[in-house]
Short mmCIF file of C-alpha atoms in Angstrom, two decimals:
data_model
loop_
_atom_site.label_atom_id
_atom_site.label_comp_id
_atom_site.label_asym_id
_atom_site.label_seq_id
_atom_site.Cartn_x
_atom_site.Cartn_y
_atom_site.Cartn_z
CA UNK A 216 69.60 93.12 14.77
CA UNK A 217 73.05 94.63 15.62
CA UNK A 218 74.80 93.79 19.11
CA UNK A 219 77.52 94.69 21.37
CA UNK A 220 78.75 93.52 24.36
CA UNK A 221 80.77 94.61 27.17
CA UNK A 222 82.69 92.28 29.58
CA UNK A 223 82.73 93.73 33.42
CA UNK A 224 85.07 91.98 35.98
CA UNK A 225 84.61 92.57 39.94
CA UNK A 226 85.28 90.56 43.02
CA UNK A 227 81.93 89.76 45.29
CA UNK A 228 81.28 87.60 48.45
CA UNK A 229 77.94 86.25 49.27
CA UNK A 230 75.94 82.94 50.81
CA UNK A 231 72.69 81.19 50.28
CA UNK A 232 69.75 80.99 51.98
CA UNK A 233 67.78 77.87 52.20
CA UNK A 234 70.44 75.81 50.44
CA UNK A 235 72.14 72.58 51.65
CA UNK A 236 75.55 72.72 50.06
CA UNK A 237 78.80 74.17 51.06
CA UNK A 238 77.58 77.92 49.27
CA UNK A 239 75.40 78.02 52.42
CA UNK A 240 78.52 79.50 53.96
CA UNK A 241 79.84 82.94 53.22
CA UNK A 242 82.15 82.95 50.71
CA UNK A 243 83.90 84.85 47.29
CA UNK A 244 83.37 84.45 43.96
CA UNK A 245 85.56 86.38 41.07
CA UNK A 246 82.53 87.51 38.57
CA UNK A 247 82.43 88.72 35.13
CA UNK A 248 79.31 89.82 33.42
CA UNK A 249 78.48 90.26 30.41
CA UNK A 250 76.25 92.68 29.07
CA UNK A 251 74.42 92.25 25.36
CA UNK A 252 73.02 95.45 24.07
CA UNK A 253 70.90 95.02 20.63
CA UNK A 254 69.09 97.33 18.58
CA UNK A 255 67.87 97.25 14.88
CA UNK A 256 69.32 100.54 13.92
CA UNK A 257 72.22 102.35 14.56
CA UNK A 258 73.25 105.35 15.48
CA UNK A 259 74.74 108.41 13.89
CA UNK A 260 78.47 107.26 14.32
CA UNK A 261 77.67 103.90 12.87
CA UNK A 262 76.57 102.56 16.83
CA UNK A 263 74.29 100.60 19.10
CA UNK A 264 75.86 102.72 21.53
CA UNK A 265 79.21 104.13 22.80
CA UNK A 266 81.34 101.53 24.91
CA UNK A 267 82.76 104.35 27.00
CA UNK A 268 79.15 105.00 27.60
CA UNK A 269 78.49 101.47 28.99
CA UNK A 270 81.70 101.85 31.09
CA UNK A 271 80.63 105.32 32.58
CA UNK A 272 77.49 104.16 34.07
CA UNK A 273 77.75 100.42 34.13
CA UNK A 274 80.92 99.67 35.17
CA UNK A 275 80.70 102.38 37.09
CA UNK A 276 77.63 101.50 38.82
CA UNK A 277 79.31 97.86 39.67
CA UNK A 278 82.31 98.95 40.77
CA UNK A 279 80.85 101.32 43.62
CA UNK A 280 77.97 99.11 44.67
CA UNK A 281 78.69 95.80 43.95
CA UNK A 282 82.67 95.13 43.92
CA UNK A 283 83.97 93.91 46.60
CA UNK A 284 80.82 93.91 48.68
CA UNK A 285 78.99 90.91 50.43
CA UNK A 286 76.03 90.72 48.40
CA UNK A 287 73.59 89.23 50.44
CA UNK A 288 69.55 89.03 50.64
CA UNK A 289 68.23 91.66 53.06
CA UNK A 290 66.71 88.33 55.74
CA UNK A 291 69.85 86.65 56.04
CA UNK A 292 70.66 86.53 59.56
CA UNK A 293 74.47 87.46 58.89
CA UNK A 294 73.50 91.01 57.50
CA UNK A 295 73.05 92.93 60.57
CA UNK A 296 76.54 91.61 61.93
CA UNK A 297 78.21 92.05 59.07
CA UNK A 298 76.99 95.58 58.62
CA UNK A 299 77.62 96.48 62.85
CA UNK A 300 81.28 95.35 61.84
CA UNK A 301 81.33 97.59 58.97
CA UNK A 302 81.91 95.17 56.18
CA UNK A 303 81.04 96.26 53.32
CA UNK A 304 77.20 94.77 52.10
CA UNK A 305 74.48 95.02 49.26
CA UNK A 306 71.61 93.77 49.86
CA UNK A 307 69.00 92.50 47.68
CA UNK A 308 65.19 91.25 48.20
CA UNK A 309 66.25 87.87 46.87
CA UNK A 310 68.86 85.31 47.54
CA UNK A 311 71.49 86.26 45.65
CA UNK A 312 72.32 83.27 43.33
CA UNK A 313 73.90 84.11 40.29
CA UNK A 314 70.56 84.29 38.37
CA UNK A 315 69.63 86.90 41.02
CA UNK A 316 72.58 88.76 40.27
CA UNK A 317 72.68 89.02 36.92
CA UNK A 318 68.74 90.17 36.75
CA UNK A 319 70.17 92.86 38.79
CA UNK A 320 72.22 93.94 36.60
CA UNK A 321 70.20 93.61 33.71
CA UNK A 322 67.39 95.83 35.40
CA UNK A 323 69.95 98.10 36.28
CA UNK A 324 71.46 98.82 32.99
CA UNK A 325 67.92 98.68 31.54
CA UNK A 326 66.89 101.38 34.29
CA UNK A 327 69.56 103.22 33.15
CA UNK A 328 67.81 103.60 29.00
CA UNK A 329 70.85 101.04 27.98
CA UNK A 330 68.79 98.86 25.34
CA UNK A 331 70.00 95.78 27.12
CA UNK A 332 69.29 92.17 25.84
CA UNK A 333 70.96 89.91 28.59
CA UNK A 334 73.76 89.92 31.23
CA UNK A 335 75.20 86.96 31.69
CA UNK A 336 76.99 86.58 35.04
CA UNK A 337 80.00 84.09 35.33
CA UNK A 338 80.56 83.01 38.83
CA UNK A 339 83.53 80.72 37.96
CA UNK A 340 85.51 80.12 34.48
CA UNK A 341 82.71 77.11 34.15
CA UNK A 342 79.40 78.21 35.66
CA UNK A 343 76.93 81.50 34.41
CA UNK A 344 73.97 82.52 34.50
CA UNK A 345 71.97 84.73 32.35
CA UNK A 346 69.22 86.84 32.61
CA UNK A 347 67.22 88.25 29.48
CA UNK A 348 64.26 89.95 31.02
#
């Protein structure tokens, strides 16, 4: 099985629902995901796939949707405030832990006919989580 992986950096806010600790507040995180793309064969040139081809849609995708956004689930109470002031927002059906942000991802990039094996988000230098489908 060959695989490749491509490290994306981006800036996000968001809080939790239904959570005693301090990320119960809004707050920022500096991610980086990583996504793992496997296959058993390669390509043509020698290739799972093309990184400039991750970067075009991937990368792409994150930095227009997801980068510097409040990513938030679509109940919490904050959302409709936040969006009457303008800030930018993504919202998501789930509470949007890191897990939930990484499976994102991953069902993005997967949407997207990348033949993706994880992402794994990092929400600090010491704390990820990964989702594998």
């Amino acid at each position: 099985m060959y695989r490749v992986s491509r490290q994306i950096d981006f800036c996000y806010g968001h809080c939790l629902l239904n959570y005693d600790g301090k990320c119960r507040f809004l707050h920022g995180h500096n991610g980086r995901v990583v996504i793992t793309l496997e296959s058993e064969g390669l390509d043509e040139r020698g290739m799972v796939i093309d990184f400039s081809d991750i970067k075009q849609v991937v990368s792409q995708w994150i930095d227009d949707v997801l980068d510097h956004r409040m990513i938030l689930c679509k109940h919490d109470p904050v959302a409709p405030i936040l969006k009457e002031m303008g800030e930018p927002l993504h919202l998501i059906d789930d509470n949007p832990t890191a897990e939930n942000i990484a499976k994102l991802i991953f069902e993005f990039t997967r949407d997207h006919g990348f033949p993706i094996a994880e992402a794994r988000l990092w929400e600090t230098p010491r704390c990820f989580a990964t989702y594998a489908g």
